mmCIF file of C-alpha atoms and ligand atoms in Angstrom:
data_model
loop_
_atom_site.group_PDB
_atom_site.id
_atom_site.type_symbol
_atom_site.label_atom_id
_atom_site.label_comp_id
_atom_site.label_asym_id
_atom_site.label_seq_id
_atom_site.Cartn_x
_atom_site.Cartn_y
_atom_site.Cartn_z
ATOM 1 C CA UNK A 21 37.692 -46.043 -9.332
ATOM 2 C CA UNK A 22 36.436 -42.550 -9.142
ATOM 3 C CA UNK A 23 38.271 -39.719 -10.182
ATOM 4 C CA UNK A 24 39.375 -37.034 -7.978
ATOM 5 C CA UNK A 25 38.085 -33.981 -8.694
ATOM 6 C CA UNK A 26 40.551 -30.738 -9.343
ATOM 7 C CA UNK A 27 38.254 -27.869 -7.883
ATOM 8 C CA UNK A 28 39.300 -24.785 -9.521
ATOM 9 C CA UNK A 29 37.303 -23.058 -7.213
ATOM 10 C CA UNK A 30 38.951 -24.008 -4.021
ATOM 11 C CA UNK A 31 42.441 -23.650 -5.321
ATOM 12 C CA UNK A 32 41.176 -20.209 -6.791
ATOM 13 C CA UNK A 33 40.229 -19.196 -3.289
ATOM 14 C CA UNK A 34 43.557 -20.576 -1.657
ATOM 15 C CA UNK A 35 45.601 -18.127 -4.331
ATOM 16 C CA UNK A 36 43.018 -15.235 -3.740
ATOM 17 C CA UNK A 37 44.095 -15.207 -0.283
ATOM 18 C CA UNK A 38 48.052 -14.956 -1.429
ATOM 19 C CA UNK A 39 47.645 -12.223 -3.994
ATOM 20 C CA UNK A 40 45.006 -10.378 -1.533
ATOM 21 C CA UNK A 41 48.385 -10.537 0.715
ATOM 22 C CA UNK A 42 50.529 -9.112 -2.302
ATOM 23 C CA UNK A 43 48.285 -6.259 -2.687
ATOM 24 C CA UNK A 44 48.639 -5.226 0.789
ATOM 25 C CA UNK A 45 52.175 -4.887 0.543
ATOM 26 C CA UNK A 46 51.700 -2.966 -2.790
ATOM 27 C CA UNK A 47 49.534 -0.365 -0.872
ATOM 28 C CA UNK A 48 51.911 0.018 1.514
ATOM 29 C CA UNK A 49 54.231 1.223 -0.946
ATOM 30 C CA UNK A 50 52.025 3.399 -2.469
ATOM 31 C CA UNK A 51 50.535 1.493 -5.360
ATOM 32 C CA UNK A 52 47.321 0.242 -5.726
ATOM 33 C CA UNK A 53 46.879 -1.915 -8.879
ATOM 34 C CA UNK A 54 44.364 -0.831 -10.944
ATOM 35 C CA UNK A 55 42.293 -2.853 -14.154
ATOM 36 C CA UNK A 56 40.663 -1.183 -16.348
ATOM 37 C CA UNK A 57 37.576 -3.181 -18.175
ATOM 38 C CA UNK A 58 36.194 -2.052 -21.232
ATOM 39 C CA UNK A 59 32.729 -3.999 -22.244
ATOM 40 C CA UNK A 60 30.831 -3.247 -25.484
ATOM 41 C CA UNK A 61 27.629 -3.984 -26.669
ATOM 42 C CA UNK A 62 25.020 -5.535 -23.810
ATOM 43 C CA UNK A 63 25.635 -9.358 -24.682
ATOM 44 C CA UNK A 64 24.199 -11.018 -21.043
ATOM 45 C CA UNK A 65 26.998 -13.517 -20.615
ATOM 46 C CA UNK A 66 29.625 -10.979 -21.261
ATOM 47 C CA UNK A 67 28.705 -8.956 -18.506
ATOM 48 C CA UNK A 68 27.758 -11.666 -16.240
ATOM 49 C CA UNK A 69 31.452 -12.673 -16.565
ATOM 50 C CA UNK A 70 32.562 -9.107 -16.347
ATOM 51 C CA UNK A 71 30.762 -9.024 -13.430
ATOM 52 C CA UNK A 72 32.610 -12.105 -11.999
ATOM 53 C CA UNK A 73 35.241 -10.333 -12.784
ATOM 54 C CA UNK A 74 35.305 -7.203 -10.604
ATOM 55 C CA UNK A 75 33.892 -9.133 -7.702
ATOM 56 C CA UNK A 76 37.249 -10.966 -7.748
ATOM 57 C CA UNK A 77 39.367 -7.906 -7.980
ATOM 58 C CA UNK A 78 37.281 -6.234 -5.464
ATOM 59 C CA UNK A 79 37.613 -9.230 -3.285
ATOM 60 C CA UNK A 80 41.991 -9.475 -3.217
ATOM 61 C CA UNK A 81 41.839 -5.437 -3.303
ATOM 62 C CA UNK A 82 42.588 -4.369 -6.843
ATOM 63 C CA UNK A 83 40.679 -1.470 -8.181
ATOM 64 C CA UNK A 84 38.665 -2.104 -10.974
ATOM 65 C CA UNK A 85 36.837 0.651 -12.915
ATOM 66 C CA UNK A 86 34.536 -0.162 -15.737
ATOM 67 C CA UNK A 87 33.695 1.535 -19.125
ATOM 68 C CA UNK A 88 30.810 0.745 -21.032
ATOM 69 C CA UNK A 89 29.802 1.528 -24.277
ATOM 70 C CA UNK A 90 27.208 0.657 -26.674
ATOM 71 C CA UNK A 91 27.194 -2.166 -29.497
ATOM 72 C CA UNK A 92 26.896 1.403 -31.842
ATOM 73 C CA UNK A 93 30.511 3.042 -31.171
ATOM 74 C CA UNK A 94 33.044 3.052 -33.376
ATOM 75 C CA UNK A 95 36.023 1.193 -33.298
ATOM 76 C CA UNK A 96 38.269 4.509 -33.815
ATOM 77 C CA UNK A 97 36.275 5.368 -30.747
ATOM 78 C CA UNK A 98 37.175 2.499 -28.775
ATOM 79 C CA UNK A 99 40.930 2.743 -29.862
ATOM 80 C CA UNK A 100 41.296 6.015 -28.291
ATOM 81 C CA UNK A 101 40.110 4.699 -25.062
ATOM 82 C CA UNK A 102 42.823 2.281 -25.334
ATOM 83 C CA UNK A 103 45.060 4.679 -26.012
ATOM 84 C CA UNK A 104 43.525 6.867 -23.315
ATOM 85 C CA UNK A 105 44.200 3.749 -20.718
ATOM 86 C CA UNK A 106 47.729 3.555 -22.021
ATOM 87 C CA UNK A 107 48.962 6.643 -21.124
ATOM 88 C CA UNK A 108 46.383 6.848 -17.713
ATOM 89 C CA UNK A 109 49.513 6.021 -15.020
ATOM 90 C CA UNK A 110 46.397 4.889 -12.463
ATOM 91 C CA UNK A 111 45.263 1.699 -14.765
ATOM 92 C CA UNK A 112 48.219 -1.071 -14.672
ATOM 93 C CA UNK A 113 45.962 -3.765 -16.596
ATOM 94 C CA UNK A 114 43.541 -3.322 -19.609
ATOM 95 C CA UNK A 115 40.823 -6.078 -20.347
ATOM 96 C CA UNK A 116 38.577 -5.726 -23.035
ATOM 97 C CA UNK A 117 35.866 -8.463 -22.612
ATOM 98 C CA UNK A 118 35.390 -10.445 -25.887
ATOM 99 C CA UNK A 119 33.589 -10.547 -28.350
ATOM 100 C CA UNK A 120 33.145 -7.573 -29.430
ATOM 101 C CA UNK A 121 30.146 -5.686 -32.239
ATOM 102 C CA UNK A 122 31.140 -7.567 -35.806
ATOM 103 C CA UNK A 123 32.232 -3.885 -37.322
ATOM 104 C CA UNK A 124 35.249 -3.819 -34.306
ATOM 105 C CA UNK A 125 38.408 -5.624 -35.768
ATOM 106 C CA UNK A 126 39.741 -7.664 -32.605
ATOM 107 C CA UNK A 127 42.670 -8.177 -33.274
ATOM 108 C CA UNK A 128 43.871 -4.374 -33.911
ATOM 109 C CA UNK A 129 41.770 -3.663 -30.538
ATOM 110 C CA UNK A 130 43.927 -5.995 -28.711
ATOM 111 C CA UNK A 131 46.927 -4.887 -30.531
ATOM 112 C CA UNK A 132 46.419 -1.063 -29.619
ATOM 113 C CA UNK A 133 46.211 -2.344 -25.865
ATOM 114 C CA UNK A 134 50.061 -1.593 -24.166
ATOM 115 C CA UNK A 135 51.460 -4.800 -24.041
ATOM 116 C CA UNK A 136 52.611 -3.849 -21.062
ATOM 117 C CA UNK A 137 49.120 -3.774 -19.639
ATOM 118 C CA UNK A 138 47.827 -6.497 -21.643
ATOM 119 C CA UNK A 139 46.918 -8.445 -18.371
ATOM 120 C CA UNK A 140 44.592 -11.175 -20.407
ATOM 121 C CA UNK A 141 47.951 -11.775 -22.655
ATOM 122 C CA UNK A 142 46.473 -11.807 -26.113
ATOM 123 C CA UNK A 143 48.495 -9.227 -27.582
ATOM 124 C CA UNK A 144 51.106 -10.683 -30.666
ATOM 125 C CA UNK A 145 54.265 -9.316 -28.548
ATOM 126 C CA UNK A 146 52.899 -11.277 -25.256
ATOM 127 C CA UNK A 147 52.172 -14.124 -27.470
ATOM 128 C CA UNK A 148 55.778 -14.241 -29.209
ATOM 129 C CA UNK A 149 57.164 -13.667 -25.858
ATOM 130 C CA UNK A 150 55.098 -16.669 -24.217
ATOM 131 C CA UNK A 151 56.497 -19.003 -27.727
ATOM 132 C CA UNK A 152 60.154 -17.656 -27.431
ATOM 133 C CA UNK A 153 59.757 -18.116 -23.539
ATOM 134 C CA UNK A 154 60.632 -14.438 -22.596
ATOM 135 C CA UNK A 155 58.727 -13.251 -19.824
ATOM 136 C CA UNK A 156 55.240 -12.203 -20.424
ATOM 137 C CA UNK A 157 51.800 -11.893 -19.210
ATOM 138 C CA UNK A 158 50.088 -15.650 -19.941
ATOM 139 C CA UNK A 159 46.929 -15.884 -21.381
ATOM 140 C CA UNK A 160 44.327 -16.425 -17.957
ATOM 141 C CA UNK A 161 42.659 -19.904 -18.695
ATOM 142 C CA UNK A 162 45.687 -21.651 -20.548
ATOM 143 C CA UNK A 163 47.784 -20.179 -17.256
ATOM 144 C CA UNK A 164 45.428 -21.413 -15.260
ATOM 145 C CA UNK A 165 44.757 -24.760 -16.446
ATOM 146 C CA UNK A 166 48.682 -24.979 -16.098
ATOM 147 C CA UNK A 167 48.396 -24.344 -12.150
ATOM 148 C CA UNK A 168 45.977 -26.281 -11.884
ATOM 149 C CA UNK A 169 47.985 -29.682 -13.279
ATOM 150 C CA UNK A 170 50.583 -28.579 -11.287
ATOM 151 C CA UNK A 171 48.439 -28.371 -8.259
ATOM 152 C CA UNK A 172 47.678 -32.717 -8.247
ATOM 153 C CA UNK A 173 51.834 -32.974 -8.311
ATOM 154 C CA UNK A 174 51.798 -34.758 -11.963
ATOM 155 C CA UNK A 175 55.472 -34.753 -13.572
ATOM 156 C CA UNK A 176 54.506 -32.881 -17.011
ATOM 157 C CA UNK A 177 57.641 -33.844 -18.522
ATOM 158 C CA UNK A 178 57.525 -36.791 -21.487
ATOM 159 C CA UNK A 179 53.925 -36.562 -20.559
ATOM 160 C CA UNK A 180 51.555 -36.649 -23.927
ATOM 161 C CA UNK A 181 48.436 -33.753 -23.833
ATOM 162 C CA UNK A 182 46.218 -33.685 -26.057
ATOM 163 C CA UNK A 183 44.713 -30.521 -26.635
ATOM 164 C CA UNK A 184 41.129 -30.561 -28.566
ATOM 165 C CA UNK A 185 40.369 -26.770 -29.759
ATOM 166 C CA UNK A 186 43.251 -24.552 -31.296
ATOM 167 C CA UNK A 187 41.383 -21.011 -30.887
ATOM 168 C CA UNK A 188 43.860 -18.151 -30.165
ATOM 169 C CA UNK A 189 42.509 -17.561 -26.660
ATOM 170 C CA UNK A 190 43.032 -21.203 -25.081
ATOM 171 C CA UNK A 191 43.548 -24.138 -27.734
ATOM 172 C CA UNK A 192 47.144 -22.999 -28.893
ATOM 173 C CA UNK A 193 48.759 -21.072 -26.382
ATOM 174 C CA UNK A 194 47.461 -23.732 -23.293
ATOM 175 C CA UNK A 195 49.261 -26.593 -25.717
ATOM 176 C CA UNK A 196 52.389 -24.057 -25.953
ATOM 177 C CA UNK A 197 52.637 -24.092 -22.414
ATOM 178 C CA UNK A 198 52.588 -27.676 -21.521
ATOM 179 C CA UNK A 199 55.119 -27.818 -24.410
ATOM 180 C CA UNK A 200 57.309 -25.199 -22.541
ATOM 181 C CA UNK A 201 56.902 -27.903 -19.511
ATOM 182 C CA UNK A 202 58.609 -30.604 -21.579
ATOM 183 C CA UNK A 203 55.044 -32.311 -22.570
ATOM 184 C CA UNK A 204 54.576 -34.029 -26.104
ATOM 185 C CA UNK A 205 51.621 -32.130 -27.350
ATOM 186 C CA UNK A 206 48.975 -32.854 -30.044
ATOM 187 C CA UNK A 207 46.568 -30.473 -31.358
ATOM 188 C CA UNK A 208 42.761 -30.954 -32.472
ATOM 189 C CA UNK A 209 40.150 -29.403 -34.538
ATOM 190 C CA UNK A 210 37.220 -29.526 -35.944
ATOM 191 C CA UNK A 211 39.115 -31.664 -38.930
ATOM 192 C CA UNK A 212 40.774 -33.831 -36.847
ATOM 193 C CA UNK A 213 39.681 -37.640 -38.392
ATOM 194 C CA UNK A 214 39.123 -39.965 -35.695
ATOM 195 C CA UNK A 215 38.962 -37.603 -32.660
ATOM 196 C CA UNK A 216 38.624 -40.296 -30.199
ATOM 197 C CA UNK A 217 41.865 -42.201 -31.255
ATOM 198 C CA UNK A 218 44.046 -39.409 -30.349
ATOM 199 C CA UNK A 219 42.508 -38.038 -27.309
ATOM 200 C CA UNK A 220 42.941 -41.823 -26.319
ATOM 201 C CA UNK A 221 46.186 -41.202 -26.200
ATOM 202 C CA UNK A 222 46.488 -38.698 -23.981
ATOM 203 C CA UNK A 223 48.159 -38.416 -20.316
ATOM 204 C CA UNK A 224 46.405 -35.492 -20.141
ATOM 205 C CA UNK A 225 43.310 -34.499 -22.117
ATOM 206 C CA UNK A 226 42.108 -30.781 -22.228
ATOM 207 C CA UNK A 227 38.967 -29.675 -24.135
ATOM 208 C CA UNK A 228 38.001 -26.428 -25.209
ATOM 209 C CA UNK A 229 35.944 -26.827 -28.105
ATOM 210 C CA UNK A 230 32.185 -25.419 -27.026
ATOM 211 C CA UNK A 231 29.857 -28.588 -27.302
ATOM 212 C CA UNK A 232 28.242 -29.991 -24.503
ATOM 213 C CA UNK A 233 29.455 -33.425 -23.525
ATOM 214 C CA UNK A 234 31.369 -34.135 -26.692
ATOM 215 C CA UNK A 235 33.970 -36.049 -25.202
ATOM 216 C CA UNK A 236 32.467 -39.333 -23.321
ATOM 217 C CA UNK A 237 34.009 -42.201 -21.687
ATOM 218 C CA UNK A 238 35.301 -43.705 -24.933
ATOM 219 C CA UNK A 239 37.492 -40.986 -25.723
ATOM 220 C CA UNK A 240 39.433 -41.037 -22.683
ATOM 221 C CA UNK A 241 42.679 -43.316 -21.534
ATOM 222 C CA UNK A 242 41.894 -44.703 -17.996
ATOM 223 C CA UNK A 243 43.547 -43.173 -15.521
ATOM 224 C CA UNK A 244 44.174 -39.616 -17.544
ATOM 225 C CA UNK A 245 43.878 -36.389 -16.448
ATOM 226 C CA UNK A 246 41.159 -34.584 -17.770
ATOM 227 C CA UNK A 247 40.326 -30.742 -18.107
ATOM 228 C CA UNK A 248 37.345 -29.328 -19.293
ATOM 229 C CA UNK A 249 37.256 -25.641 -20.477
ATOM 230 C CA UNK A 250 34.146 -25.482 -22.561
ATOM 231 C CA UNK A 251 31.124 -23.509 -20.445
ATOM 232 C CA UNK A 252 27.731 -24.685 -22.234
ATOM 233 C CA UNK A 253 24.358 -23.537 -21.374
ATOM 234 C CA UNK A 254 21.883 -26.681 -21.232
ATOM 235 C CA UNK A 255 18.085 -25.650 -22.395
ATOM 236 C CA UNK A 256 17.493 -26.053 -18.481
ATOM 237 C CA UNK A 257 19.644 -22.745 -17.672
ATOM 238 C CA UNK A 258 22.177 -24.813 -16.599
ATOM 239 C CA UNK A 259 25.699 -25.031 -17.414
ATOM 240 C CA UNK A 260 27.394 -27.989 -18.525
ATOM 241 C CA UNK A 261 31.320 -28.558 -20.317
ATOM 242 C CA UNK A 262 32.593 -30.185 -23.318
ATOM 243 C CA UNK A 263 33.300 -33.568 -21.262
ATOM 244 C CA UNK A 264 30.195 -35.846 -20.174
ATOM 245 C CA UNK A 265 31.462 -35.362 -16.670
ATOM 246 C CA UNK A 266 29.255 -38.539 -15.143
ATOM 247 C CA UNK A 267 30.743 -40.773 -17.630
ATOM 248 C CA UNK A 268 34.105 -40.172 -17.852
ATOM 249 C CA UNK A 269 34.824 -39.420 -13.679
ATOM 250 C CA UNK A 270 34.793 -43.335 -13.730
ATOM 251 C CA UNK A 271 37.637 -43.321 -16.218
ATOM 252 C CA UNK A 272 39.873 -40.287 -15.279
ATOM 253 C CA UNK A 273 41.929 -40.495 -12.465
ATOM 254 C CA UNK A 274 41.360 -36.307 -12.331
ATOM 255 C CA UNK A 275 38.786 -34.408 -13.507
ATOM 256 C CA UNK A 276 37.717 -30.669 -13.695
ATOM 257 C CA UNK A 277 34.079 -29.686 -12.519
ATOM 258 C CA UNK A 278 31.919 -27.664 -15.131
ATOM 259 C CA UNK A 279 31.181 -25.033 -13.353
ATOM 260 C CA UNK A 280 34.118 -23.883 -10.287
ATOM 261 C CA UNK A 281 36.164 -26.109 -12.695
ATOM 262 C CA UNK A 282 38.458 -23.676 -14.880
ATOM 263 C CA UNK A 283 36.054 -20.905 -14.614
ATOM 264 C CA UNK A 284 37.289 -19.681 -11.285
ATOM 265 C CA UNK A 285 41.052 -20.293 -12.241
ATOM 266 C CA UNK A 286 40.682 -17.515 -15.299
ATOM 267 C CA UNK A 287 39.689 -15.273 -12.912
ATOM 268 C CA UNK A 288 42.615 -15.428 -10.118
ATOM 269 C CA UNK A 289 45.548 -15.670 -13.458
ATOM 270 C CA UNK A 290 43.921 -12.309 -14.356
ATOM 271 C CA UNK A 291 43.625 -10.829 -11.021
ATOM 272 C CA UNK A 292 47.939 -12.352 -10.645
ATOM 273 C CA UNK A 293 48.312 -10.906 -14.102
ATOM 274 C CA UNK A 294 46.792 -6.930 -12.950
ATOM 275 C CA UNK A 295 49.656 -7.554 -9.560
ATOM 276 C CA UNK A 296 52.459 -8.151 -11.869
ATOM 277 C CA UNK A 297 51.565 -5.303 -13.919
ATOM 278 C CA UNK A 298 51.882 -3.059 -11.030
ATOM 279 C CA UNK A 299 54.746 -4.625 -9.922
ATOM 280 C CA UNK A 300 56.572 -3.905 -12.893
ATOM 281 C CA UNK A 301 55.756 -0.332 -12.715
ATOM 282 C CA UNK A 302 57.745 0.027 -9.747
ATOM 283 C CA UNK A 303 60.919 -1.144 -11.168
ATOM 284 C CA UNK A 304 60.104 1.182 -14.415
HETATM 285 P P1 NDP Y 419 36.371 -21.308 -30.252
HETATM 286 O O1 NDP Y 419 34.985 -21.430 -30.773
HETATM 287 O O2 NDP Y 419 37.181 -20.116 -30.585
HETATM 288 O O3 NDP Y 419 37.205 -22.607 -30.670
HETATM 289 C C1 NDP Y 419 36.632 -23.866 -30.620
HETATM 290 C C2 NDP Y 419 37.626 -24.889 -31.142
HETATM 291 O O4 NDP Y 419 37.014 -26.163 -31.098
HETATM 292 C C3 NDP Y 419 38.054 -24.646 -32.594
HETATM 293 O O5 NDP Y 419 39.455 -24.796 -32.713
HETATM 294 C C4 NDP Y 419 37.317 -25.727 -33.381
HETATM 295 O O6 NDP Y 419 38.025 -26.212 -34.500
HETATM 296 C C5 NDP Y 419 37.208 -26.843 -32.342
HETATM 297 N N1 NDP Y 419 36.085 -27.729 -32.610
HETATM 298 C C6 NDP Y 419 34.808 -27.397 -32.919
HETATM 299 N N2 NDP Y 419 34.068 -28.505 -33.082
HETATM 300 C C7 NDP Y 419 34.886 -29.560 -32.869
HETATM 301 C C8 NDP Y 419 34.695 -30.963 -32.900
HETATM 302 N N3 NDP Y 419 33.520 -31.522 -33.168
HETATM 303 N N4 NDP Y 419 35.778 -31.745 -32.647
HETATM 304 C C9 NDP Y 419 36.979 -31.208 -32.364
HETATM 305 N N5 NDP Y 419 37.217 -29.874 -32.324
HETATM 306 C C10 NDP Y 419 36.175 -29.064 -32.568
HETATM 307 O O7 NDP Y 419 36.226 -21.479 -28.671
HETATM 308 P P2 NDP Y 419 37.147 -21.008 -27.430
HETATM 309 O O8 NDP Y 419 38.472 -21.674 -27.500
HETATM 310 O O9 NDP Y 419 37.078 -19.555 -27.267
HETATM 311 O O10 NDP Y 419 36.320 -21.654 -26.233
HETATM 312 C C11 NDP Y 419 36.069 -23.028 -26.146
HETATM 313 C C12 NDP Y 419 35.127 -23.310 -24.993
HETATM 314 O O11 NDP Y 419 35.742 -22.904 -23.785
HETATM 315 C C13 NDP Y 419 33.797 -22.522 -25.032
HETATM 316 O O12 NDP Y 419 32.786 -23.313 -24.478
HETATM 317 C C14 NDP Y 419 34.058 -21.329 -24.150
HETATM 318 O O13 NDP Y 419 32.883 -20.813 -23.577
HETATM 319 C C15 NDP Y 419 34.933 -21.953 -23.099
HETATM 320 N N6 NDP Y 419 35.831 -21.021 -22.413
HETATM 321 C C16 NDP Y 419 35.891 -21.122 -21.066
HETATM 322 C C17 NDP Y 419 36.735 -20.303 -20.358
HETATM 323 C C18 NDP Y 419 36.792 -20.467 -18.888
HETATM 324 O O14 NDP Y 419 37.425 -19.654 -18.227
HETATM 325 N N7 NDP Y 419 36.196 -21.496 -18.312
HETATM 326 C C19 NDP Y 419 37.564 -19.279 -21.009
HETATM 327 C C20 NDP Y 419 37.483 -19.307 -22.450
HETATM 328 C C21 NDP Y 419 36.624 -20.159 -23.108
HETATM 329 P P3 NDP Y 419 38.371 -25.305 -35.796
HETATM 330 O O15 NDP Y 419 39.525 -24.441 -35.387
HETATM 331 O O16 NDP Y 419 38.711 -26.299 -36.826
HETATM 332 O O17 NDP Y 419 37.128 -24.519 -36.089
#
């Protein structure tokens, strides 16, 4: 049997249209939430997803306003327009698209970012917060993939997920979530022996490693649920994910699309991220 495919894109559109309804009701008290996106540098697929990125707000009703700089600035530069944006009572969420010029230290640019406004939830307080399970702003994609389970009804609990990747940005927070649902989680990596006998394993497989169709048929349980994060660009132009989609929709029972897959899903947890920010302002 075919699986069933989880569009991201649909259900992205289907949430668009609630938050778009949020906003109103935000404006009619006055606020209008407001993200601020910093990009550095002129790397094509980081502003193609910036780009993607504004049309969305634009789209619900958030403002978006967007600084660019050059691959040359410092990064004391950069810090003080972070700091700028944290004091700037217009600008409720701050994104600043990764990666970033190799001289810029990442992590102290995310960690100057108000973790208040730290909409794309990478800062070590959000983190901590997600791990302790305080309130805090979830990272988009691991948030997303999360809806997105929860969106094809599947009872989490007891369930195992196997979660291949363990970067900061969607390997371990994404299996920290499922754990906060009750899942059994395993992690791997690129030193994981014997990839394929774990991810066998799994109820519910998610992939975000960066290599085009490394997971085929044989590495999937039949009847799993299968997510693929990984965006790869084919020699053809063409983008393809870490899971050899043709191959293992005839093993899955649920399978994300590479692209309108996850893609989409990043995008509306960031635009629901910016609407809580503002939100919270009003009760400051
Ligand atoms: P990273 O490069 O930061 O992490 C990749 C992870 O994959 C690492 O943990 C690495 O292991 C692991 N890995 C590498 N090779 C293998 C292998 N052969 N077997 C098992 N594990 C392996 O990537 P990101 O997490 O940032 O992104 C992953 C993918 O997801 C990319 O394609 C990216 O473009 C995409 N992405 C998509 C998003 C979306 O919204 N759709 C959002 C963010 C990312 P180790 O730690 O040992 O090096």
């Amino acid at each position: 049997m075919t699986a069933q495919i989880i569009s991201g894109a649909e259900l992205a559109k289907e949430i668009r249209g609630q938050l778009a309804k949020e906003v109103e009701v935000l404006k009619q008290k006055g606020i209008e939430p407001g993200l601020a996106v910093i990009l550095v540098g002129d790397d094509p697929a980081s502003h193609s997803y910036v780009k993607g990125k504004q049309k969305a707000c634009a789209e619900v009703g958030i403002r978006s306003t967007l600084l660019t700089f050059p691959a040359t600035i410092t990064e004391q530069f950069l810090l003080e327009k972070i700091q700028e944006l944290n004091a700037d009572p217009s600008v409720h969420g701050i994104l600043v698209q990764l990666p970033l010029p190799s001289h810029i230290n990442e992590l102290k640019v995310i960690e100057t970012i108000s973790p208040e406004k730290d909409v794309d939830g990478f800062h070590p307080i959000n983190v901590g917060r997600m791990m302790v399970g305080q309130k805090a702003f979830l990272p988009c994609t691991p948030y997303g993939i999360l809806v997105m389970v929860k969106s094809i009804g599947v009872d989490i609990a007891g369930k195992h997920v196997v979660v291949v990747g363990r970067s900061n940005i969607v390997g371990k927070p994404v299996g920290q979530l499922f754990l906060r649902e009750h899942a059994t989680v395993t992690y791997c990596h690129s030193k994981t022996n014997n990839l394929a006998a774990i991810t066998r394993q799994a109820d519910i497989l998610i992939v975000a490693v960066g290599k085009a169709r490394l997971i085929g048929a044989d590495y999937v349980k039949p009847g799993a649920v299968v997510i693929d994060v990984g965006v790869n660009r084919l020699e053809n132009g063409k983008l393809c994910g870490d899971v050899n989609f043709d191959e293992v929709k005839e093993v899955a029972s649920y399978i994300t699309p590479v692209p309108k897959g996850v893609g989409p899903m990043t995008i509306t947890m960031l635009l629901h991220n910016t609407i809580e920010a503002a939100k919270e302002l009003m009760h400051r």
